[in-house]
């Protein structure tokens, strides 16, 4: 391999980094709304926060309160962006920065650690479109992209021994990163700590006192500029309004599954082949005498892997906490690989070419996938042309009891009715302390918020989803004026006898119905809608509650003195 003074190869130049960053945004150029599962739901919340003064009826449906929480990235950025570009374009522009910053951050870290970008680093770039981003965890994904760039800056300032400047930058930067999303701040802390451990160990070893315990302590002191958000975390989680459990620890089956889904998008075979390519690169670096792992980034990958294993699936009521970290463990491990001096320039060039081909192929596949999802969005959102401003809409979206590899990206599409038509929709999350918005439309009962919009063909084991027939027969007619059905399974027409169709999709799988309040509500017996075992369970629970209420109302004996 070429020495430090040799000319830069094409993948090590600034123009290549700039070009890779631009290529990373290509899949998001065409869709008006980035087809990320949860993003439409977030856009509905942004509309509420921006329109409370101009659409006062929103206050009857939602409670929106600003508070200091570690999940405010796009919620804050959309305020100026919406004024400049409008809400939808503003969201799109912000989301486009996420893969761009992720690619730039990974290449920058590789450059700082290795001196030059190794050819294998290009294999990590497709992880800019990892499964957590596809899921629509946009505040998380933005914070992780920023964390990667900030870690590269941390390494650069440490290499230049500009520690006071680093402190001045990272005290406010860590707070901003925490506000974007707590996860990004935590990952930055882990990366910085592991890097400082290696740096302190090497420094003390050169001085003849390279003990790991002392290096551990000194690394902790070096990371103090990142510690201020701990106080913000305590203030957030100690509030009376905070809800949400932390549970499902050490679910090894799911953790193993997440590591196979880091590139999950649309096509099972294509995505699994991409994951296999990443693991092949990692394995090759272990067995190939011409490659090695950087101690700095290798330790960082091990620390992140330990955090991944220790994290529960649900943190503060937020699901998929451990899943979100899996792609970044792999990304850091991939960019930790570097060639030894025994690797020839020809071998390095071949590796870089293969890495670039992998990146381009994955970006091409994601571009096609997003174009297809955008077509689905356009078809379904045509229903909004028949929906008046301020309508009260209950939406039902068809889903399967199993977990299909291709997520439809329609799960929170009903929120676009809130975003475009200022209508009530029942797909908003409602968890105090986790987000700024909670649903307060109490008349809607169990159809007020997520996941009431998800319906299935039958009752699903260990899921809160309702069968479409039950939902159609039991949703409260007095709470809603419209029913928006999005690719739902077939159901008995008797359950919709008081509903009038006003729009239907070209393939007939979706429709918009108007509730005719002059018609009688369908009179459907529970035995027709609920399986006998569930009916028996419900009756036992009713009897138990009645017995408890009777016992509580029964006068208690008064103790008399002997």
XYZ file of C-alpha atoms in Angstrom:
562
model
C 0.000 0.000 0.000
C 1.196 3.539 -0.712
C 2.918 5.529 2.049
C 1.756 8.789 3.705
C 3.405 10.975 1.054
C 1.909 9.187 -1.952
C -0.758 10.892 -4.084
C -4.372 10.457 -3.009
C -6.375 7.777 -4.772
C -9.771 8.701 -6.263
C -11.791 7.477 -3.258
C -9.625 9.499 -0.868
C -10.182 12.897 -2.466
C -12.509 15.669 -1.339
C -14.359 15.637 -4.646
C -15.240 11.988 -4.122
C -16.562 12.700 -0.615
C -18.643 15.575 -2.007
C -19.958 13.413 -4.866
C -20.838 10.517 -2.533
C -22.708 12.939 -0.297
C -24.729 14.204 -3.271
C -25.435 10.681 -4.558
C -26.809 9.786 -1.112
C -29.772 12.149 -1.549
C -30.832 10.822 -4.979
C -33.580 8.453 -3.696
C -35.309 11.375 -1.979
C -35.372 13.728 -4.971
C -38.582 12.433 -6.589
C -41.062 11.752 -3.735
C -43.000 14.790 -2.507
C -43.242 13.115 0.894
C -40.253 10.918 1.801
C -41.790 7.411 2.053
C -40.674 6.633 5.601
C -43.181 4.740 7.734
C -43.676 7.138 10.665
C -42.847 10.399 8.875
C -46.427 11.300 7.772
C -47.504 10.953 11.413
C -44.771 13.375 12.459
C -45.846 15.776 9.714
C -49.342 15.793 11.198
C -47.843 16.837 14.535
C -45.806 19.597 12.855
C -49.027 20.932 11.283
C -50.691 21.101 14.701
C -47.766 22.968 16.263
C -47.665 25.456 13.376
C -51.429 26.011 13.008
C -52.899 26.235 16.516
C -53.472 29.978 16.143
C -55.002 29.820 12.650
C -57.022 26.630 13.202
C -58.329 26.877 16.791
C -60.470 23.731 16.434
C -57.247 21.709 16.656
C -57.161 22.533 20.388
C -60.401 20.594 20.824
C -58.705 17.465 19.529
C -55.071 17.720 20.577
C -53.071 18.983 23.532
C -49.774 20.452 22.315
C -47.269 21.704 24.878
C -43.664 22.693 24.363
C -41.360 21.034 26.869
C -37.699 20.152 27.275
C -37.440 16.611 25.877
C -34.659 14.789 24.081
C -36.602 14.320 20.852
C -37.057 17.725 19.209
C -34.818 17.654 16.126
C -37.157 18.328 13.203
C -39.877 19.693 15.519
C -37.625 22.736 16.032
C -36.056 22.899 12.568
C -39.432 22.855 10.820
C -40.389 26.230 12.314
C -38.001 28.275 10.116
C -38.092 25.757 7.244
C -41.896 25.852 7.022
C -41.826 29.644 6.851
C -39.296 29.565 4.018
C -40.430 26.531 2.012
C -43.781 25.358 3.354
C -44.221 22.352 5.598
C -43.945 19.506 3.085
C -40.935 20.860 1.183
C -39.333 21.918 4.455
C -39.625 18.385 5.853
C -38.285 16.922 2.620
C -35.232 19.197 2.631
C -34.425 18.359 6.246
C -34.827 14.623 5.670
C -32.551 14.835 2.613
C -29.726 16.044 4.828
C -29.832 12.859 6.935
C -28.268 10.373 4.461
C -25.949 13.102 3.186
C -24.618 13.854 6.675
C -24.380 10.130 7.464
C -22.206 9.465 4.414
C -20.060 12.533 5.061
C -19.675 11.619 8.738
C -18.591 8.032 8.054
C -15.990 9.087 5.475
C -14.735 11.920 7.706
C -14.302 9.564 10.675
C -12.415 7.092 8.471
C -10.156 9.897 7.267
C -9.382 11.101 10.799
C -8.657 7.654 12.211
C -6.706 6.135 9.310
C -5.113 9.255 7.845
C -6.712 8.390 4.519
C -10.049 6.879 3.599
C -9.544 3.101 3.292
C -11.160 1.429 0.266
C -13.382 -0.770 2.442
C -15.061 2.311 3.994
C -17.199 2.625 0.866
C -19.075 -0.539 1.845
C -20.501 1.262 4.889
C -22.139 4.041 2.879
C -25.424 2.197 2.009
C -26.169 2.138 5.746
C -27.185 5.782 5.325
C -30.554 4.205 4.334
C -30.677 1.774 7.218
C -33.827 0.210 8.644
C -34.351 2.840 11.404
C -34.481 5.570 8.735
C -36.893 3.492 6.627
C -39.054 3.193 9.746
C -39.259 6.986 9.886
C -37.332 7.584 13.122
C -36.270 10.908 11.673
C -35.237 12.748 14.854
C -33.147 9.725 15.819
C -31.613 9.404 12.336
C -30.795 13.116 12.202
C -29.147 12.964 15.619
C -27.061 9.939 14.574
C -25.926 11.668 11.374
C -24.921 14.726 13.405
C -23.235 12.500 16.013
C -21.032 10.932 13.329
C -19.956 14.357 12.040
C -19.375 15.646 15.564
C -17.305 12.574 16.418
C -15.133 13.246 13.379
C -14.672 16.831 14.563
C -13.864 15.551 18.078
C -11.154 13.308 16.609
C -9.761 16.106 14.460
C -9.474 18.602 17.305
C -7.948 15.904 19.519
C -5.395 15.070 16.824
C -4.527 18.770 16.605
C -4.362 18.969 20.456
C -6.852 21.882 20.458
C -8.581 20.694 23.606
C -9.807 24.068 24.871
C -11.423 24.794 21.513
C -12.959 21.327 21.569
C -14.445 22.012 24.997
C -15.860 25.369 23.871
C -17.509 23.731 20.845
C -18.809 20.528 22.411
C -20.445 21.889 25.553
C -23.187 23.615 23.496
C -22.987 21.072 20.658
C -23.744 18.166 23.014
C -26.819 19.995 24.337
C -28.067 20.679 20.807
C -27.481 17.045 19.874
C -29.409 15.878 22.954
C -32.313 18.138 22.002
C -32.315 16.594 18.532
C -32.545 13.103 20.034
C -31.091 11.587 23.187
C -29.771 8.570 21.301
C -27.359 10.583 19.184
C -25.878 12.239 22.261
C -25.438 8.874 23.966
C -23.711 7.351 20.929
C -21.405 10.364 20.616
C -20.445 9.870 24.268
C -19.628 6.188 23.708
C -17.575 6.933 20.578
C -15.689 9.803 22.187
C -14.967 7.817 25.355
C -13.576 4.821 23.464
C -11.412 7.081 21.289
C -10.053 8.915 24.335
C -9.278 5.593 26.030
C -7.084 4.523 23.122
C -5.436 7.947 22.843
C -4.695 8.124 26.594
C -3.410 4.552 26.656
C -1.040 5.204 23.756
C 0.153 8.464 25.305
C 0.776 6.908 28.701
C 2.355 3.833 27.127
C 4.865 6.039 25.345
C 5.597 7.596 28.726
C 6.048 4.140 30.287
C 2.783 4.086 32.304
C 0.177 2.710 29.896
C -2.316 1.222 32.362
C -5.885 0.752 31.112
C -7.503 1.773 34.426
C -5.728 5.125 34.389
C -6.629 5.538 30.705
C -10.265 4.798 31.562
C -10.286 7.515 34.216
C -8.538 10.084 32.016
C -10.908 9.328 29.145
C -13.855 10.060 31.429
C -12.360 13.434 32.350
C -11.766 14.240 28.671
C -15.443 13.585 27.931
C -16.769 15.985 30.580
C -17.622 18.603 27.883
C -20.315 16.143 26.764
C -21.853 15.694 30.217
C -24.172 18.715 30.558
C -27.164 16.969 28.888
C -27.235 14.572 31.857
C -28.847 17.390 33.826
C -31.330 17.959 30.993
C -32.120 14.241 31.008
C -32.878 14.307 34.758
C -35.180 17.303 34.330
C -37.001 15.600 31.453
C -37.568 12.232 33.059
C -38.495 13.598 36.520
C -41.549 15.506 35.249
C -45.006 14.511 36.472
C -46.262 14.254 32.884
C -43.732 11.620 31.859
C -45.075 8.145 31.034
C -43.738 5.071 29.318
C -42.109 1.882 30.510
C -38.608 0.569 29.947
C -39.006 -3.154 29.332
C -38.282 -6.265 27.212
C -34.653 -6.790 28.204
C -32.325 -9.305 26.549
C -34.719 -10.399 23.836
C -32.032 -12.331 21.989
C -34.310 -13.553 19.213
C -35.238 -10.017 18.236
C -31.677 -8.751 18.630
C -30.442 -11.434 16.252
C -33.220 -10.525 13.806
C -32.355 -6.816 13.876
C -28.779 -7.559 12.789
C -30.202 -9.201 9.655
C -32.507 -6.254 8.901
C -30.089 -3.341 8.864
C -30.727 -2.763 5.122
C -34.402 -3.797 5.145
C -36.454 -1.883 2.581
C -38.603 -3.668 -0.037
C -37.123 -6.820 -1.612
C -36.147 -9.588 0.807
C -33.549 -11.283 -1.411
C -31.955 -7.971 -2.448
C -31.755 -6.613 1.078
C -30.438 -9.848 2.593
C -27.794 -10.020 -0.145
C -26.675 -6.522 0.861
C -26.475 -7.540 4.515
C -24.484 -10.652 3.557
C -22.027 -8.470 1.617
C -21.420 -6.342 4.723
C -20.775 -9.372 6.913
C -18.489 -10.826 4.247
C -16.409 -7.621 4.323
C -16.172 -7.796 8.120
C -15.178 -11.473 8.048
C -12.644 -10.965 5.276
C -10.856 -8.305 7.315
C -10.357 -10.844 10.108
C -8.952 -13.546 7.827
C -7.064 -11.446 5.273
C -3.413 -10.751 6.263
C -3.507 -7.619 4.067
C -6.213 -5.991 6.232
C -6.569 -5.098 9.910
C -8.922 -3.349 12.304
C -8.108 0.028 13.819
C -7.855 -0.239 17.603
C -9.622 3.118 17.913
C -12.718 2.309 15.852
C -12.554 -1.381 16.701
C -12.952 -0.515 20.379
C -15.751 1.904 19.480
C -17.577 -0.872 17.596
C -17.148 -3.238 20.569
C -18.494 -0.616 22.993
C -21.508 0.036 20.748
C -22.090 -3.706 20.401
C -22.109 -4.014 24.208
C -24.652 -1.192 24.453
C -26.752 -2.900 21.785
C -26.785 -6.156 23.769
C -27.672 -4.373 27.019
C -30.382 -2.106 25.629
C -33.989 -3.222 26.119
C -36.367 -3.212 23.185
C -38.559 -0.512 24.767
C -37.080 2.572 26.492
C -39.412 5.119 28.131
C -42.272 3.630 26.119
C -40.410 4.073 22.823
C -40.146 0.771 20.947
C -37.271 -0.541 18.819
C -34.617 1.148 20.967
C -32.022 -1.578 20.456
C -32.887 -2.065 16.773
C -31.914 1.528 16.020
C -28.321 0.981 17.097
C -27.605 -2.189 15.068
C -26.759 -0.504 11.715
C -24.321 1.885 13.349
C -22.469 -0.905 15.144
C -21.894 -2.465 11.727
C -21.032 0.879 10.073
C -18.365 1.703 12.655
C -16.964 -1.836 12.392
C -16.716 -1.536 8.590
C -14.929 1.822 8.597
C -12.583 0.418 11.273
C -11.030 -1.822 8.591
C -7.859 -0.570 6.928
C -5.253 -2.079 4.592
C -1.846 -3.143 5.844
C 1.281 -2.165 4.002
C 1.202 -5.591 2.357
C -1.906 -4.676 0.341
C -1.001 -3.638 -3.183
C -2.384 -0.549 -4.876
C -4.166 -2.810 -7.346
C -5.892 -4.711 -4.523
C -6.929 -1.438 -2.878
C -8.310 -0.158 -6.170
C -10.345 -3.324 -6.700
C -11.776 -3.103 -3.164
C -12.691 0.554 -3.656
C -14.353 -0.217 -6.997
C -16.372 -3.034 -5.433
C -17.352 -0.758 -2.546
C -18.468 1.972 -4.938
C -20.459 -0.544 -7.001
C -22.159 -1.770 -3.834
C -23.022 1.800 -2.838
C -24.376 2.717 -6.281
C -26.386 -0.512 -6.529
C -28.012 0.014 -3.140
C -28.774 3.676 -3.927
C -30.286 2.605 -7.257
C -32.478 0.005 -5.568
C -33.614 2.501 -2.937
C -34.411 5.055 -5.648
C -36.668 2.576 -7.465
C -38.275 1.507 -4.199
C -39.041 5.107 -3.188
C -40.450 5.889 -6.620
C -42.868 2.972 -6.253
C -43.853 4.050 -2.742
C -44.401 7.594 -4.034
C -46.854 6.210 -6.592
C -48.765 4.519 -3.765
C -48.890 7.808 -1.862
C -50.198 9.671 -4.885
C -52.966 7.112 -5.442
C -54.177 7.048 -1.849
C -53.916 10.793 -1.184
C -56.329 11.516 -4.051
C -59.048 10.861 -1.460
C -58.188 14.146 0.249
C -59.616 16.073 -2.700
C -63.076 15.038 -1.443
C -62.388 15.864 2.199
C -63.406 19.272 3.634
C -61.104 21.306 5.880
C -61.585 20.503 9.561
C -63.261 17.128 8.967
C -63.302 14.440 11.666
C -61.928 11.307 10.050
C -61.439 7.801 11.380
C -58.987 5.929 9.186
C -58.473 2.200 8.852
C -55.439 0.797 7.123
C -55.159 -2.878 6.197
C -52.290 -4.861 7.693
C -51.263 -8.501 8.101
C -50.820 -10.364 11.374
C -47.336 -11.485 10.350
C -44.498 -9.033 9.752
C -44.025 -8.736 5.973
C -40.527 -7.713 4.905
C -41.920 -4.878 2.771
C -43.550 -2.331 5.028
C -46.253 -0.555 3.056
C -45.223 2.946 4.245
C -48.967 3.661 4.519
C -49.231 3.023 8.273
C -49.389 6.736 9.122
C -50.504 8.131 5.773
C -53.864 9.235 7.315
C -51.942 11.988 9.116
C -51.550 13.768 5.784
C -55.263 14.583 6.117
C -54.296 16.437 9.301
C -51.322 18.045 7.582
C -53.139 19.149 4.390
C -56.787 19.477 5.452
C -56.434 20.246 9.196
C -58.681 17.238 9.799
C -58.775 15.008 12.842
C -57.144 11.640 12.227
C -56.772 8.757 14.633
C -53.172 7.756 13.910
C -51.285 10.213 16.132
C -49.185 8.811 18.967
C -50.399 9.860 22.391
C -47.784 9.366 25.112
C -47.147 12.230 27.513
C -43.471 13.042 27.952
C -42.333 11.205 24.826
C -43.665 13.802 22.367
C -45.154 17.271 22.484
C -48.634 16.236 21.295
C -51.269 14.068 22.965
C -54.775 13.270 21.723
C -57.623 14.671 23.812
C -60.574 13.773 21.590
C -62.160 11.685 24.338
C -65.457 11.101 22.540
C -63.538 8.869 20.099
C -62.753 6.429 22.923
C -60.519 3.582 21.788
C -60.414 5.042 18.265
C -58.658 8.270 19.250
C -55.005 7.529 18.466
C -52.389 5.068 17.227
C -52.653 2.084 16.663
C -56.427 2.281 16.179
C -55.866 2.988 12.468
C -54.379 -0.496 11.925
C -56.926 -3.188 11.020
C -56.492 -6.810 9.999
C -58.510 -9.645 8.484
C -58.742 -11.468 11.839
C -57.694 -11.095 15.467
C -53.891 -11.204 15.756
C -52.047 -12.907 18.597
C -50.232 -10.498 20.966
C -51.334 -7.427 18.992
C -53.687 -4.547 19.792
C -54.964 -4.367 16.218
C -58.660 -4.904 15.536
C -60.189 -6.896 12.681
C -61.647 -4.613 10.036
C -65.179 -5.920 10.628
C -65.028 -5.147 14.351
C -63.591 -1.671 13.700
C -66.250 -0.824 11.115
C -69.099 -2.027 13.332
C -67.879 -0.467 16.586
C -66.219 2.885 15.840
C -68.249 5.706 17.500
C -70.378 7.316 14.787
C -71.006 10.439 16.885
C -67.260 11.199 16.929
C -66.558 11.073 13.193
C -67.997 12.357 9.927
C -65.808 10.391 7.498
C -64.212 6.950 7.252
C -61.035 6.576 5.187
C -60.306 2.968 4.240
C -56.789 2.333 2.894
C -56.265 -1.118 1.365
C -58.351 -2.871 3.991
C -59.435 -6.522 3.840
C -62.980 -7.254 2.730
C -65.732 -7.015 5.362
C -69.479 -7.573 5.590
C -71.295 -4.605 3.932
C -73.802 -4.626 6.814
C -71.112 -3.080 9.027
C -71.110 0.005 6.773
C -74.874 0.322 6.215
C -74.865 3.927 7.497
C -71.856 4.996 5.379
C -72.030 6.598 1.925
C -69.081 6.099 -0.509
C -67.790 9.379 -1.962
C -64.413 8.257 -3.408
C -62.835 4.982 -4.490
C -59.298 4.197 -5.652
C -58.843 2.878 -9.208
C -58.247 -0.685 -7.976
C -61.150 -0.501 -5.519
C -59.081 -1.413 -2.430
C -59.379 2.042 -0.845
C -62.331 4.363 -0.387
C -63.587 7.415 1.466
C -66.994 7.091 3.125
C -69.244 9.734 4.667
C -71.131 8.900 7.835
C -74.862 9.425 7.301
C -76.009 10.370 10.799
C -79.663 10.046 9.718
C -79.315 6.305 9.214
C -79.395 3.828 12.112
C -76.093 2.505 13.395
C -75.578 -1.173 12.444
C -76.873 -3.436 15.203
C -74.287 -6.214 15.276
C -74.073 -8.706 18.125
C -70.706 -9.157 19.868
C -70.803 -12.880 19.212
C -70.565 -12.160 15.491
C -67.514 -9.926 15.888
C -65.530 -11.504 18.719
C -64.373 -15.138 18.998
C -65.888 -17.105 21.871
C -62.634 -17.384 23.891
C -62.201 -13.599 23.811
C -65.826 -13.099 24.809
C -65.338 -15.422 27.780
C -62.169 -13.611 28.809
C -63.916 -10.243 28.558
C -66.811 -11.540 30.695
C -64.420 -12.850 33.374
C -62.635 -9.496 33.490
C -66.002 -7.712 33.767
C -67.049 -9.939 36.647
C -63.707 -9.420 38.386
C -64.009 -5.635 38.125
C -67.602 -5.792 39.396
C -66.538 -7.901 42.386
C -63.715 -5.516 43.198
C -66.089 -2.538 42.988
C -68.611 -4.302 45.239
C -65.926 -5.124 47.792
C -64.716 -1.539 47.811
C -68.264 -0.245 48.361
C -69.040 -2.719 51.176
C -68.911 -1.079 54.656
C -65.841 -2.091 56.600
C -66.283 -3.485 60.143
C -65.393 -1.020 62.852
C -63.082 -2.311 65.556
C -64.544 -1.965 69.069
C -62.485 -1.732 72.231
C -62.403 -4.913 74.300
